[in-house]
PDB file of C-alpha atoms in Angstrom:
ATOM      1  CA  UNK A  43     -17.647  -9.567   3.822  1.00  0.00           C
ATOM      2  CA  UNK A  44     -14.739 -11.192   1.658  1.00  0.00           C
ATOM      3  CA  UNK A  45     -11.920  -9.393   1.209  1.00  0.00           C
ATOM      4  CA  UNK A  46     -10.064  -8.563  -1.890  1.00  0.00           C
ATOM      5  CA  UNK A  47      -9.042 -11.501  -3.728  1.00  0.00           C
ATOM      6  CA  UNK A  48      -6.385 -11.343  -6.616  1.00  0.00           C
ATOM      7  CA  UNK A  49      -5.228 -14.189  -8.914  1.00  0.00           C
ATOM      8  CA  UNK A  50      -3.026 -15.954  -9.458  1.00  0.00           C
ATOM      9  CA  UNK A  51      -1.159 -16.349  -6.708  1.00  0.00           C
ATOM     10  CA  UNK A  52       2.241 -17.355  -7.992  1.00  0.00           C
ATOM     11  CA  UNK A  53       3.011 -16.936 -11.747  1.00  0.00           C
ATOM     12  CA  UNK A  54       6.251 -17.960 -14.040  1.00  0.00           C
ATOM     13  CA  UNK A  55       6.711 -16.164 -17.202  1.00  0.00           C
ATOM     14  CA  UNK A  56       9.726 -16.046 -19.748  1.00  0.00           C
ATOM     15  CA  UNK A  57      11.224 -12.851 -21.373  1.00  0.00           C
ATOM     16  CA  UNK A  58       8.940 -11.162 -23.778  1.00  0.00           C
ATOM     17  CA  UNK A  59       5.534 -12.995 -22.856  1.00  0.00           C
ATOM     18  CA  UNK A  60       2.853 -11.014 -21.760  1.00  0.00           C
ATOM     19  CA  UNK A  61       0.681 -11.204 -18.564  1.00  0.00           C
ATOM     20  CA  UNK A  62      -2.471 -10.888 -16.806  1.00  0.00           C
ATOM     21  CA  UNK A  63      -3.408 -10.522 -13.491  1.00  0.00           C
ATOM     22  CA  UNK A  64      -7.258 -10.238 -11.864  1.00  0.00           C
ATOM     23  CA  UNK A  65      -8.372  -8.614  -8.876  1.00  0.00           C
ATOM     24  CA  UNK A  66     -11.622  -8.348  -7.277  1.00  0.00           C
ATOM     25  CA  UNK A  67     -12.285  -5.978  -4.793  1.00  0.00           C
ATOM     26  CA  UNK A  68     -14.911  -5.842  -1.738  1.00  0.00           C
ATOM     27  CA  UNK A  69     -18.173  -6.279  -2.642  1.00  0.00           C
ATOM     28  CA  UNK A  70     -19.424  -2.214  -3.496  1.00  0.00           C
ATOM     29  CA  UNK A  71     -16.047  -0.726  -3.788  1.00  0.00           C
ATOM     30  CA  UNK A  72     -15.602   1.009  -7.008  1.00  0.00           C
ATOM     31  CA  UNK A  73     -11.974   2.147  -6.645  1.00  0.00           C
ATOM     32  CA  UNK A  74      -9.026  -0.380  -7.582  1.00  0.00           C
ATOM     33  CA  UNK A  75      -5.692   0.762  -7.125  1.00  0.00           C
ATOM     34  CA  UNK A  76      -2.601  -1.351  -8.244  1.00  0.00           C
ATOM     35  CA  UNK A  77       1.299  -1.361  -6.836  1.00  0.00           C
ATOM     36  CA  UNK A  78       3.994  -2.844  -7.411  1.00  0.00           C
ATOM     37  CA  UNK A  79       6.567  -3.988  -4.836  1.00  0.00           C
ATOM     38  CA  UNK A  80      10.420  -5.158  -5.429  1.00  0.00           C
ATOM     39  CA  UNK A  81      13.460  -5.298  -3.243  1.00  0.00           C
ATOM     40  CA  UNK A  82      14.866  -2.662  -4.750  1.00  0.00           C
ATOM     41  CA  UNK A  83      11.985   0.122  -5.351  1.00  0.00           C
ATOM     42  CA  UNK A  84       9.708  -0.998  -2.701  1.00  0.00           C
ATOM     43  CA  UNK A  85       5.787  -0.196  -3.390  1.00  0.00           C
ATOM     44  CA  UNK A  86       4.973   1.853  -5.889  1.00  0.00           C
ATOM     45  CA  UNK A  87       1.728   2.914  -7.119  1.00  0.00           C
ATOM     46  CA  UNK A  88       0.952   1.774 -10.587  1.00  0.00           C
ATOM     47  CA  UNK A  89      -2.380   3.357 -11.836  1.00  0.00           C
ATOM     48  CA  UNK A  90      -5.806   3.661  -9.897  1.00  0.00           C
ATOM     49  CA  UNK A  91      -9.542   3.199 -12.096  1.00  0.00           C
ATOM     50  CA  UNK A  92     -12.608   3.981 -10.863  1.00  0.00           C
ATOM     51  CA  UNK A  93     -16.335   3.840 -12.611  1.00  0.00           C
ATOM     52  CA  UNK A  94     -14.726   1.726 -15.555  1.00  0.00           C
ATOM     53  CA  UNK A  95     -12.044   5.094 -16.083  1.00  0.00           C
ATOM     54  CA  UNK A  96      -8.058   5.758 -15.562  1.00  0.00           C
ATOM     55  CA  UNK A  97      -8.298   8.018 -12.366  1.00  0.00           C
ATOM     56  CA  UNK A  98      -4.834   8.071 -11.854  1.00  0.00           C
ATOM     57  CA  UNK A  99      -1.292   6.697 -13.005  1.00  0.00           C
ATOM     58  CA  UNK A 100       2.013   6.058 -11.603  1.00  0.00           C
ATOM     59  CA  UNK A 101       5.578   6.301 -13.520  1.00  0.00           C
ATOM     60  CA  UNK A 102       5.708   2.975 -15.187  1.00  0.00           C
ATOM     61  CA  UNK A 103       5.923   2.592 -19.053  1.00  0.00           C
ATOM     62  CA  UNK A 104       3.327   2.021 -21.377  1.00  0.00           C
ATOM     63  CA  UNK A 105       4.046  -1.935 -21.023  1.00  0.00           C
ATOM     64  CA  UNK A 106       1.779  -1.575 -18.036  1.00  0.00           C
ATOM     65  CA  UNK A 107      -1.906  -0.974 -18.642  1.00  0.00           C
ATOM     66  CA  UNK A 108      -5.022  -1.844 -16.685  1.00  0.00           C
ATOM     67  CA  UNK A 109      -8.856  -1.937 -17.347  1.00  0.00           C
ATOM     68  CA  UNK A 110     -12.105  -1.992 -14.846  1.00  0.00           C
ATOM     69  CA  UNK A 111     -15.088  -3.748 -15.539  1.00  0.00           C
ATOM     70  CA  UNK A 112     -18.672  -2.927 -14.964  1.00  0.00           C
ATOM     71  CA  UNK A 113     -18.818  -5.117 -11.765  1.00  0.00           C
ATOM     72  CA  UNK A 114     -15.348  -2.954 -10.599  1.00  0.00           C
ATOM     73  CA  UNK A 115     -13.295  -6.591 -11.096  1.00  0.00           C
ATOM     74  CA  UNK A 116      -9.791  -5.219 -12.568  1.00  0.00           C
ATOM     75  CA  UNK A 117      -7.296  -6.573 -14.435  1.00  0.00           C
ATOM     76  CA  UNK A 118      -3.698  -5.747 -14.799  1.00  0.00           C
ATOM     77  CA  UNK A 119      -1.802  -6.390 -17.842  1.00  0.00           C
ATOM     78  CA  UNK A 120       2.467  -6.160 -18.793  1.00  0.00           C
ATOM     79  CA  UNK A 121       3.316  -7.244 -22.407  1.00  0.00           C
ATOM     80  CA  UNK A 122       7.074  -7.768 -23.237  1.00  0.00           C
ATOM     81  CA  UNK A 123       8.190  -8.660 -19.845  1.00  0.00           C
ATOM     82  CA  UNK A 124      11.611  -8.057 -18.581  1.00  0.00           C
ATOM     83  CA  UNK A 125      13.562  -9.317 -15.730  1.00  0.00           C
ATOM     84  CA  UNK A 126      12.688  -6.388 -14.113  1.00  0.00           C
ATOM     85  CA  UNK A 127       8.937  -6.575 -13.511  1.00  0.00           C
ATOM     86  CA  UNK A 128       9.634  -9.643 -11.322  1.00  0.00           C
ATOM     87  CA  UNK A 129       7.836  -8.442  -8.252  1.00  0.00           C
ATOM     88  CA  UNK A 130       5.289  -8.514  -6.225  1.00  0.00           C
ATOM     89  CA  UNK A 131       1.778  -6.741  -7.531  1.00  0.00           C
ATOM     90  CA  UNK A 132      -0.608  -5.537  -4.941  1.00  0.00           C
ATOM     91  CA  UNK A 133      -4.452  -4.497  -5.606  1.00  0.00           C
ATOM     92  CA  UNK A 134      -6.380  -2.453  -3.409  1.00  0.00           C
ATOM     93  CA  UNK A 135      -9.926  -1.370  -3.271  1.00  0.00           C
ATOM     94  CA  UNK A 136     -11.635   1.216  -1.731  1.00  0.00           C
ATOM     95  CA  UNK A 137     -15.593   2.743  -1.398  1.00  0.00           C
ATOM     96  CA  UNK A 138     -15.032   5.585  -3.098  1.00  0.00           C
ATOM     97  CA  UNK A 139     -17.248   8.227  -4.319  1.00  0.00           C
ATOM     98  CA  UNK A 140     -17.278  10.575  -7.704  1.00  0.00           C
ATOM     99  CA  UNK A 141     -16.262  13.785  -5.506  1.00  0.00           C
ATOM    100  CA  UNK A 142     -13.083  11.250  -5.036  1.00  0.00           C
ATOM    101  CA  UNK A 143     -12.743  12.413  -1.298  1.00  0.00           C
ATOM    102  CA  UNK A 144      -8.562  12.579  -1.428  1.00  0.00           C
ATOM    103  CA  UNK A 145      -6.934  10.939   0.482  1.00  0.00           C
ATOM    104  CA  UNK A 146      -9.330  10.330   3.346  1.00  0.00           C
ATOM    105  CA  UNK A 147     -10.200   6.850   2.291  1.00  0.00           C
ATOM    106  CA  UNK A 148      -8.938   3.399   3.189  1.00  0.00           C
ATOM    107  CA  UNK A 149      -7.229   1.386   0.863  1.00  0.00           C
ATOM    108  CA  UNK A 150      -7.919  -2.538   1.133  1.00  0.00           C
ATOM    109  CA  UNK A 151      -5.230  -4.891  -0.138  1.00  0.00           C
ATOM    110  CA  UNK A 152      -5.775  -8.236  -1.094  1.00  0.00           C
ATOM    111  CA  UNK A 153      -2.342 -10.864  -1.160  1.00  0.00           C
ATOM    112  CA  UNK A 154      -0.754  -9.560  -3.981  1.00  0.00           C
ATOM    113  CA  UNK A 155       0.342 -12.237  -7.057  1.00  0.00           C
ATOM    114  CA  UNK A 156       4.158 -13.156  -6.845  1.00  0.00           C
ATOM    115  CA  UNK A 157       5.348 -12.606 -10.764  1.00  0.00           C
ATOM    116  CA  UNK A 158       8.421 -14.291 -11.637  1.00  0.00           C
ATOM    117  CA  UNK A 159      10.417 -13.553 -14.647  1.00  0.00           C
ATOM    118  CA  UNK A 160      12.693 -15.602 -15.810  1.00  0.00           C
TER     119      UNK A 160
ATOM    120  CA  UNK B 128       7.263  15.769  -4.895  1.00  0.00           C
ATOM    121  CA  UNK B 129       5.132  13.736  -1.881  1.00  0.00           C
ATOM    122  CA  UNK B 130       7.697  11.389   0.254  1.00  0.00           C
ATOM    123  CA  UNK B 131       8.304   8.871   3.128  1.00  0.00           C
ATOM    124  CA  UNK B 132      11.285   8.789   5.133  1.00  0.00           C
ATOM    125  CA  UNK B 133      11.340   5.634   7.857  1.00  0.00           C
ATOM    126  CA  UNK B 134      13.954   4.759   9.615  1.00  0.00           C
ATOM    127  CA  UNK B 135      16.234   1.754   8.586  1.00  0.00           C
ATOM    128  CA  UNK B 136      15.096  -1.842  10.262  1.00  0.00           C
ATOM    129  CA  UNK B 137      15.712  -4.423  10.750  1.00  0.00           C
ATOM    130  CA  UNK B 138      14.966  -3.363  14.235  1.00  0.00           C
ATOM    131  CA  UNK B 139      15.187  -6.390  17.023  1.00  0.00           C
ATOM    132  CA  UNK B 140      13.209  -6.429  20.004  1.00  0.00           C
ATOM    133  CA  UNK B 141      12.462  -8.545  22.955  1.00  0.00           C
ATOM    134  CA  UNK B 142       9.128  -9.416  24.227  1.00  0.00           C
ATOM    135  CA  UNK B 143       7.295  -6.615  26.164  1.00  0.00           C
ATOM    136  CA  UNK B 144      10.321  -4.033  24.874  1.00  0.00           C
ATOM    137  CA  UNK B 145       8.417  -0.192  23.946  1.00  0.00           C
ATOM    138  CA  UNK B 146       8.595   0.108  20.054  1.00  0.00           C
ATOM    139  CA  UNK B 147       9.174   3.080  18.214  1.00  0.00           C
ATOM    140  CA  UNK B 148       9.148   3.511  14.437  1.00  0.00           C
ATOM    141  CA  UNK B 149      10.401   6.689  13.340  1.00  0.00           C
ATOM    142  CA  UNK B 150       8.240   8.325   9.952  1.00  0.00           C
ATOM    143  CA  UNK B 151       8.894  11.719   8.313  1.00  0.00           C
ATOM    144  CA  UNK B 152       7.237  12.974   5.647  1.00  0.00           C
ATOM    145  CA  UNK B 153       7.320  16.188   2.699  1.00  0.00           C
ATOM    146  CA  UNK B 154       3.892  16.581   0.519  1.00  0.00           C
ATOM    147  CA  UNK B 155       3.127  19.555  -1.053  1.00  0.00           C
ATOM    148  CA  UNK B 156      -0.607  19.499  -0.248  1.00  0.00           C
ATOM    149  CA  UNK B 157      -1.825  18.466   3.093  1.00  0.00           C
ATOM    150  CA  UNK B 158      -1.809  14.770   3.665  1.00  0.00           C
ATOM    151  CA  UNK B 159      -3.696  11.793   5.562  1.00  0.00           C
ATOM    152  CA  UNK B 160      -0.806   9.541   7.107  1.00  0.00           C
ATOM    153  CA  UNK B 161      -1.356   5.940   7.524  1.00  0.00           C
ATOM    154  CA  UNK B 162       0.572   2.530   8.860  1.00  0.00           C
ATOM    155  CA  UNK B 163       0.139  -0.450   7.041  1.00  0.00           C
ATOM    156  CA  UNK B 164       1.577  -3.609   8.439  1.00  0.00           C
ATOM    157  CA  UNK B 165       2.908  -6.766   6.102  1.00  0.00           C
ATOM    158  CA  UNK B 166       3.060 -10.383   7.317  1.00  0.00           C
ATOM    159  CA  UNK B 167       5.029 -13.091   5.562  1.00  0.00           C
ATOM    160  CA  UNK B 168       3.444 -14.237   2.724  1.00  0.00           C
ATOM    161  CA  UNK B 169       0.357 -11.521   3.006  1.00  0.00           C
ATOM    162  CA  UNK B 170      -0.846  -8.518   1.533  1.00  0.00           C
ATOM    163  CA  UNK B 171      -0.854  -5.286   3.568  1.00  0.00           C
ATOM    164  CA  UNK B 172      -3.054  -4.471   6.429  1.00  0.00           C
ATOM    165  CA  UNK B 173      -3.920  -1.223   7.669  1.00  0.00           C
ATOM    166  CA  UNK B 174      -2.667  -0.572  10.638  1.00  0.00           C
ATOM    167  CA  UNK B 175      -3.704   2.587  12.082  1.00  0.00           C
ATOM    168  CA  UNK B 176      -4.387   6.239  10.445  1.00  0.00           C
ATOM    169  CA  UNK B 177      -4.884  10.246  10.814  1.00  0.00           C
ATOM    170  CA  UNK B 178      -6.414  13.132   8.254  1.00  0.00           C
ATOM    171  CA  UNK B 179      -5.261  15.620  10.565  1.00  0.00           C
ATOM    172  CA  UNK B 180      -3.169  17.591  12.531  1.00  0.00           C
ATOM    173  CA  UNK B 181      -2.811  16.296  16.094  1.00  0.00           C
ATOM    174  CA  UNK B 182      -5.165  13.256  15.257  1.00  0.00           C
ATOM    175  CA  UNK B 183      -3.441   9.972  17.032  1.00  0.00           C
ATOM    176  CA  UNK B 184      -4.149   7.011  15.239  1.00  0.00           C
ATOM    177  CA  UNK B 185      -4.389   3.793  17.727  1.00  0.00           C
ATOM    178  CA  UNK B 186      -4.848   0.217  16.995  1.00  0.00           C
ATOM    179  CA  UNK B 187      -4.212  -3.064  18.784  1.00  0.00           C
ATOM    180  CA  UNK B 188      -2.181  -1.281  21.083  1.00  0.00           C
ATOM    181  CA  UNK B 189      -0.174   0.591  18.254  1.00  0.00           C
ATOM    182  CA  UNK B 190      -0.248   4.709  17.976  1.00  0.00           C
ATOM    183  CA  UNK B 191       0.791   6.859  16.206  1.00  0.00           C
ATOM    184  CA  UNK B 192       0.561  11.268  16.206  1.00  0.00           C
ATOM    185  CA  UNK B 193       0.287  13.087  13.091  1.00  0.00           C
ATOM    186  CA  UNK B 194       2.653  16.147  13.763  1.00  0.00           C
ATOM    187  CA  UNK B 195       2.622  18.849  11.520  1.00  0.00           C
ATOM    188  CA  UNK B 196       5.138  20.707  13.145  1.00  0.00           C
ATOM    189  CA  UNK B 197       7.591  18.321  12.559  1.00  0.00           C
ATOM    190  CA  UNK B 198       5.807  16.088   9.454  1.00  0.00           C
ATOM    191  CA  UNK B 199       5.936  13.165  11.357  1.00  0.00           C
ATOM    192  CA  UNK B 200       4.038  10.137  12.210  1.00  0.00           C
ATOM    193  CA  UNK B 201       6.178   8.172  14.693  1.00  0.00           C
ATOM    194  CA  UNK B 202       4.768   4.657  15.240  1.00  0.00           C
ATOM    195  CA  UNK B 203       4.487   3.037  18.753  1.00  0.00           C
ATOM    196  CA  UNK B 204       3.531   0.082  21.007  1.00  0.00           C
ATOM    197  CA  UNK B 205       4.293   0.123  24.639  1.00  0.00           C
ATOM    198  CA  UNK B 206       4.847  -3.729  24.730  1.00  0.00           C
ATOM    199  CA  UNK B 207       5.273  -5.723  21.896  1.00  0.00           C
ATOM    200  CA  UNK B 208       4.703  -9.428  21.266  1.00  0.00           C
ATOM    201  CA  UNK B 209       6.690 -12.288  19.133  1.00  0.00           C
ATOM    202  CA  UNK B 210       3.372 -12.176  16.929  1.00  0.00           C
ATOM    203  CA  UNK B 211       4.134  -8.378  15.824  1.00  0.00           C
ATOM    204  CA  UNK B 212       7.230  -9.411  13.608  1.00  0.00           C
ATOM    205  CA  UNK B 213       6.726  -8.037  10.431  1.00  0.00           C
ATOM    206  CA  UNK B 214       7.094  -5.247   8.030  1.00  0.00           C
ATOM    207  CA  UNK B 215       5.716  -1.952   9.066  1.00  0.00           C
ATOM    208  CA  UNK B 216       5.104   0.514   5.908  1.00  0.00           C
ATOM    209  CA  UNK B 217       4.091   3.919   6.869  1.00  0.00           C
ATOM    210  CA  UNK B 218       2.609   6.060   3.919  1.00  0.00           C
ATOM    211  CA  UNK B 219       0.800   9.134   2.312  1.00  0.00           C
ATOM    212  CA  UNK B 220      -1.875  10.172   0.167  1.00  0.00           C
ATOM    213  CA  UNK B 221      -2.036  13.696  -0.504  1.00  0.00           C
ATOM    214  CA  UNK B 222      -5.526  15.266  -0.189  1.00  0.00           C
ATOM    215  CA  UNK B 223      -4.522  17.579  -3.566  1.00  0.00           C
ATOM    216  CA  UNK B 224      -4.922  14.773  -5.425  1.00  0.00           C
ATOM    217  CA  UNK B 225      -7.957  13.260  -7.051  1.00  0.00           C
ATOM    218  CA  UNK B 226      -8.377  10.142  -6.248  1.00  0.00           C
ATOM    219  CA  UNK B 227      -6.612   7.403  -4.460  1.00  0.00           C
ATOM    220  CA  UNK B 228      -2.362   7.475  -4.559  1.00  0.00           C
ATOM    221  CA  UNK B 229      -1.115   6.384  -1.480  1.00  0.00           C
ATOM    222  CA  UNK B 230       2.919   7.043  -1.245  1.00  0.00           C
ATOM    223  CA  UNK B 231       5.168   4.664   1.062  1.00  0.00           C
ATOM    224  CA  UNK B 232       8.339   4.329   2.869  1.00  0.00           C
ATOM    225  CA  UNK B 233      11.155   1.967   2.654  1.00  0.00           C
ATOM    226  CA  UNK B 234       9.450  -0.287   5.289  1.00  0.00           C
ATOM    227  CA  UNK B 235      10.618  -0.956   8.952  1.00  0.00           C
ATOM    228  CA  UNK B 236      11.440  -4.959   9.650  1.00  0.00           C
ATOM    229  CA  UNK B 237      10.433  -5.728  12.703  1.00  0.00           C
ATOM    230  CA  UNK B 238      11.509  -8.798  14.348  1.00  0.00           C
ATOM    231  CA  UNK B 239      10.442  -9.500  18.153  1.00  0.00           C
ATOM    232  CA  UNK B 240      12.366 -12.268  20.307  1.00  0.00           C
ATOM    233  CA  UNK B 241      11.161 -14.280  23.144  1.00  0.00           C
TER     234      UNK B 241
END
Protein backbone atom coordinates (compact mmCIF):
# COMPACT_ATOMS: atom_id res chain seq x y z
CA UNK A 1 0.00 0.00 0.00
CA UNK A 2 1.58 3.57 -0.76
CA UNK A 3 2.09 5.65 1.85
CA UNK A 4 1.12 9.19 2.33
CA UNK A 5 2.43 11.35 -0.26
CA UNK A 6 2.45 15.26 0.10
CA UNK A 7 3.54 17.86 -2.50
CA UNK A 8 5.63 19.73 -3.15
CA UNK A 9 8.50 18.80 -1.70
CA UNK A 10 10.51 21.99 -1.43
CA UNK A 11 8.73 25.36 -2.00
CA UNK A 12 10.11 29.22 -2.16
CA UNK A 13 7.68 31.90 -1.54
CA UNK A 14 8.14 35.77 -0.94
CA UNK A 15 6.40 37.88 1.83
CA UNK A 16 2.73 38.23 1.38
CA UNK A 17 2.12 35.42 -1.37
CA UNK A 18 -0.09 32.81 -0.57
CA UNK A 19 0.38 28.97 -0.63
CA UNK A 20 -0.83 25.60 -1.20
CA UNK A 21 0.16 22.43 -0.20
CA UNK A 22 -1.54 18.73 -1.16
CA UNK A 23 -1.55 15.66 0.69
CA UNK A 24 -2.88 12.36 -0.02
CA UNK A 25 -3.29 9.94 2.47
CA UNK A 26 -3.37 5.91 2.43
CA UNK A 27 -5.66 4.56 0.29
CA UNK A 28 -9.19 4.30 2.79
CA UNK A 29 -8.07 6.62 5.45
CA UNK A 30 -10.51 9.33 5.99
CA UNK A 31 -8.68 11.32 8.69
CA UNK A 32 -5.91 13.99 7.62
CA UNK A 33 -4.22 15.72 10.23
CA UNK A 34 -1.69 18.61 9.50
CA UNK A 35 1.52 20.00 11.74
CA UNK A 36 3.73 22.20 11.54
CA UNK A 37 7.38 21.88 12.63
CA UNK A 38 10.13 24.81 13.21
CA UNK A 39 13.29 25.06 15.20
CA UNK A 40 11.88 27.03 17.51
CA UNK A 41 8.18 25.58 18.30
CA UNK A 42 8.81 22.13 17.24
CA UNK A 43 5.53 20.15 15.89
CA UNK A 44 2.52 21.49 16.37
CA UNK A 45 -0.78 20.35 15.36
CA UNK A 46 -2.48 22.57 12.90
CA UNK A 47 -6.14 21.38 12.28
CA UNK A 48 -7.41 17.70 11.63
CA UNK A 49 -10.68 17.04 8.82
CA UNK A 50 -12.38 14.12 8.49
CA UNK A 51 -15.57 13.11 6.10
CA UNK A 52 -14.96 16.47 4.09
CA UNK A 53 -15.46 18.47 7.90
CA UNK A 54 -13.05 20.58 10.43
CA UNK A 55 -12.76 17.89 13.26
CA UNK A 56 -10.34 19.69 15.05
CA UNK A 57 -7.97 22.87 15.13
CA UNK A 58 -4.78 23.90 16.57
CA UNK A 59 -3.71 27.63 17.73
CA UNK A 60 -2.65 29.11 14.48
CA UNK A 61 -4.38 32.24 12.96
CA UNK A 62 -6.94 32.41 10.53
CA UNK A 63 -4.06 32.71 7.71
CA UNK A 64 -4.08 28.96 7.99
CA UNK A 65 -7.06 27.07 6.61
CA UNK A 66 -7.47 23.61 5.15
CA UNK A 67 -10.17 21.69 3.11
CA UNK A 68 -10.84 17.70 2.44
CA UNK A 69 -12.09 16.40 -0.59
CA UNK A 70 -14.49 13.65 -1.34
CA UNK A 71 -11.62 11.16 -2.13
CA UNK A 72 -10.04 12.39 1.62
CA UNK A 73 -6.97 14.19 -0.62
CA UNK A 74 -6.34 17.51 1.60
CA UNK A 75 -5.02 20.57 0.98
CA UNK A 76 -3.42 23.11 3.16
CA UNK A 77 -3.51 26.69 2.46
CA UNK A 78 -1.47 30.12 4.26
CA UNK A 79 -2.27 33.48 2.53
CA UNK A 80 -0.07 36.53 3.51
CA UNK A 81 2.96 34.64 4.43
CA UNK A 82 5.44 35.82 6.90
CA UNK A 83 8.91 34.89 7.71
CA UNK A 84 7.58 33.00 10.28
CA UNK A 85 5.66 30.16 8.63
CA UNK A 86 9.00 29.01 7.16
CA UNK A 87 8.85 25.46 8.37
CA UNK A 88 8.38 22.28 7.85
CA UNK A 89 4.48 21.00 7.28
CA UNK A 90 3.70 17.45 8.07
CA UNK A 91 0.34 15.50 6.96
CA UNK A 92 -0.84 12.51 8.52
CA UNK A 93 -3.60 10.12 7.86
CA UNK A 94 -5.30 7.77 9.74
CA UNK A 95 -8.46 4.95 9.32
CA UNK A 96 -10.63 6.53 11.35
CA UNK A 97 -14.16 5.99 12.11
CA UNK A 98 -17.32 8.51 12.89
CA UNK A 99 -17.32 7.35 16.74
CA UNK A 100 -13.64 9.09 16.25
CA UNK A 101 -12.07 6.38 18.62
CA UNK A 102 -9.62 9.13 20.61
CA UNK A 103 -6.64 8.74 20.64
CA UNK A 104 -6.26 5.02 20.02
CA UNK A 105 -5.41 5.39 16.40
CA UNK A 106 -2.19 5.61 14.43
CA UNK A 107 -1.24 8.55 12.75
CA UNK A 108 0.69 8.03 9.29
CA UNK A 109 3.02 10.79 8.14
CA UNK A 110 4.05 11.29 4.81
CA UNK A 111 7.65 13.60 4.17
CA UNK A 112 6.39 16.74 5.01
CA UNK A 113 6.93 19.90 2.25
CA UNK A 114 9.96 22.18 3.29
CA UNK A 115 8.29 25.95 2.96
CA UNK A 116 10.69 28.63 2.66
CA UNK A 117 9.91 32.19 3.16
CA UNK A 118 11.87 34.60 2.10
CA UNK B 1 -3.36 21.75 29.23
CA UNK B 2 -1.93 18.13 27.61
CA UNK B 3 2.15 18.18 27.55
CA UNK B 4 5.50 16.42 26.72
CA UNK B 5 8.49 16.77 28.68
CA UNK B 6 11.77 14.80 27.02
CA UNK B 7 14.84 15.13 28.08
CA UNK B 8 17.41 17.46 26.28
CA UNK B 9 19.63 15.56 23.36
CA UNK B 10 21.73 15.65 21.68
CA UNK B 11 22.54 12.45 23.39
CA UNK B 12 25.89 10.54 21.94
CA UNK B 13 26.27 6.98 22.02
CA UNK B 14 28.58 4.29 20.93
CA UNK B 15 27.67 1.22 19.14
CA UNK B 16 25.98 -1.52 21.28
CA UNK B 17 25.73 1.31 24.34
CA UNK B 18 21.87 0.70 26.33
CA UNK B 19 19.72 3.81 25.34
CA UNK B 20 17.42 5.51 27.44
CA UNK B 21 15.13 8.39 26.50
CA UNK B 22 13.53 9.94 29.32
CA UNK B 23 9.43 11.13 28.55
CA UNK B 24 7.05 12.71 31.09
CA UNK B 25 3.87 13.67 30.47
CA UNK B 26 0.52 15.90 32.17
CA UNK B 27 -3.02 15.40 30.20
CA UNK B 28 -6.02 16.04 31.78
CA UNK B 29 -7.90 13.05 30.32
CA UNK B 30 -6.28 9.73 30.04
CA UNK B 31 -3.88 9.41 27.19
CA UNK B 32 -2.37 6.84 24.53
CA UNK B 33 1.55 7.55 24.50
CA UNK B 34 3.46 6.99 21.42
CA UNK B 35 7.31 7.29 19.93
CA UNK B 36 7.74 8.51 16.66
CA UNK B 37 11.17 8.44 15.17
CA UNK B 38 12.53 11.19 12.38
CA UNK B 39 15.32 10.46 9.88
CA UNK B 40 17.14 13.15 7.94
CA UNK B 41 15.26 14.37 5.32
CA UNK B 42 11.95 12.11 6.26
CA UNK B 43 8.71 12.39 7.69
CA UNK B 44 7.98 10.72 11.04
CA UNK B 45 7.68 7.09 11.69
CA UNK B 46 5.97 5.48 14.40
CA UNK B 47 7.98 3.96 16.50
CA UNK B 48 6.33 2.09 19.13
CA UNK B 49 2.96 2.80 21.28
CA UNK B 50 0.59 2.08 24.49
CA UNK B 51 -3.38 3.00 25.31
CA UNK B 52 -2.82 1.86 28.67
CA UNK B 53 -1.56 1.61 31.91
CA UNK B 54 1.31 -0.87 32.20
CA UNK B 55 1.10 -1.63 28.35
CA UNK B 56 4.99 -1.80 27.02
CA UNK B 57 5.25 -0.77 23.65
CA UNK B 58 8.25 -2.75 21.73
CA UNK B 59 9.59 -2.36 18.32
CA UNK B 60 12.80 -3.24 16.50
CA UNK B 61 14.30 -3.78 19.67
CA UNK B 62 12.98 -0.38 21.17
CA UNK B 63 10.47 -0.34 24.44
CA UNK B 64 8.95 1.62 26.08
CA UNK B 65 6.32 1.34 29.62
CA UNK B 66 3.45 3.51 29.94
CA UNK B 67 3.57 4.40 33.76
CA UNK B 68 0.82 6.03 35.22
CA UNK B 69 2.22 6.31 38.44
CA UNK B 70 4.79 8.39 37.38
CA UNK B 71 3.26 9.73 33.68
CA UNK B 72 6.01 8.43 31.98
CA UNK B 73 6.99 6.66 28.91
CA UNK B 74 10.78 6.17 29.09
CA UNK B 75 12.17 4.96 25.74
CA UNK B 76 14.79 2.12 25.46
CA UNK B 77 17.07 -0.14 23.35
CA UNK B 78 19.48 -2.46 24.96
CA UNK B 79 22.05 -2.06 22.06
CA UNK B 80 21.92 0.46 19.65
CA UNK B 81 23.31 0.70 16.13
CA UNK B 82 25.02 3.70 13.94
CA UNK B 83 21.69 3.29 11.79
CA UNK B 84 19.44 4.51 14.89
CA UNK B 85 20.77 8.22 14.69
CA UNK B 86 17.97 10.31 14.52
CA UNK B 87 15.33 12.31 16.18
CA UNK B 88 13.17 10.53 18.63
CA UNK B 89 9.70 12.51 19.32
CA UNK B 90 7.66 11.02 21.99
CA UNK B 91 3.94 12.29 22.09
CA UNK B 92 0.21 12.29 23.27
CA UNK B 93 -3.21 12.21 22.19
CA UNK B 94 -5.66 12.52 24.80
CA UNK B 95 -8.56 10.01 24.62
CA UNK B 96 -11.05 13.19 25.84
CA UNK B 97 -10.72 14.46 22.71
CA UNK B 98 -12.64 13.83 19.54
CA UNK B 99 -10.72 13.04 17.05
CA UNK B 100 -7.11 12.87 16.19
CA UNK B 101 -4.54 15.64 18.14
CA UNK B 102 -1.48 14.09 18.85
CA UNK B 103 0.80 16.44 21.30
CA UNK B 104 4.79 16.16 21.13
CA UNK B 105 7.94 16.79 22.90
CA UNK B 106 10.92 18.81 22.15
CA UNK B 107 12.54 15.77 20.41
CA UNK B 108 15.62 13.70 21.63
CA UNK B 109 18.77 13.81 18.93
CA UNK B 110 20.21 10.84 18.87
CA UNK B 111 23.50 10.34 17.38
CA UNK B 112 25.27 6.75 17.61
CA UNK B 113 29.20 6.39 16.92
CA UNK B 114 31.10 3.50 15.68
Amino acid sequence: KAGVTQTPRYLIKTRGQQVTLSCSPISGHRSVSWYQQTPGQGLQFLFEYFSETQRNKGNFPGRFSGRQFSNSRSEMNVSTLELGDSALYLCASSLSHRSGLAGLETQYFGPGTRLLVL
Amino acid sequence: GNSVTQMEGPVTLSEEAFLTINCTYTATGYPSLFWYVQYPGEGLQLLLKATKADDKGSNKGFEATYRKETTSFHLEKGSVQVSDSAVYFCALSDRKEYGNKLVFGAGTILRVKS
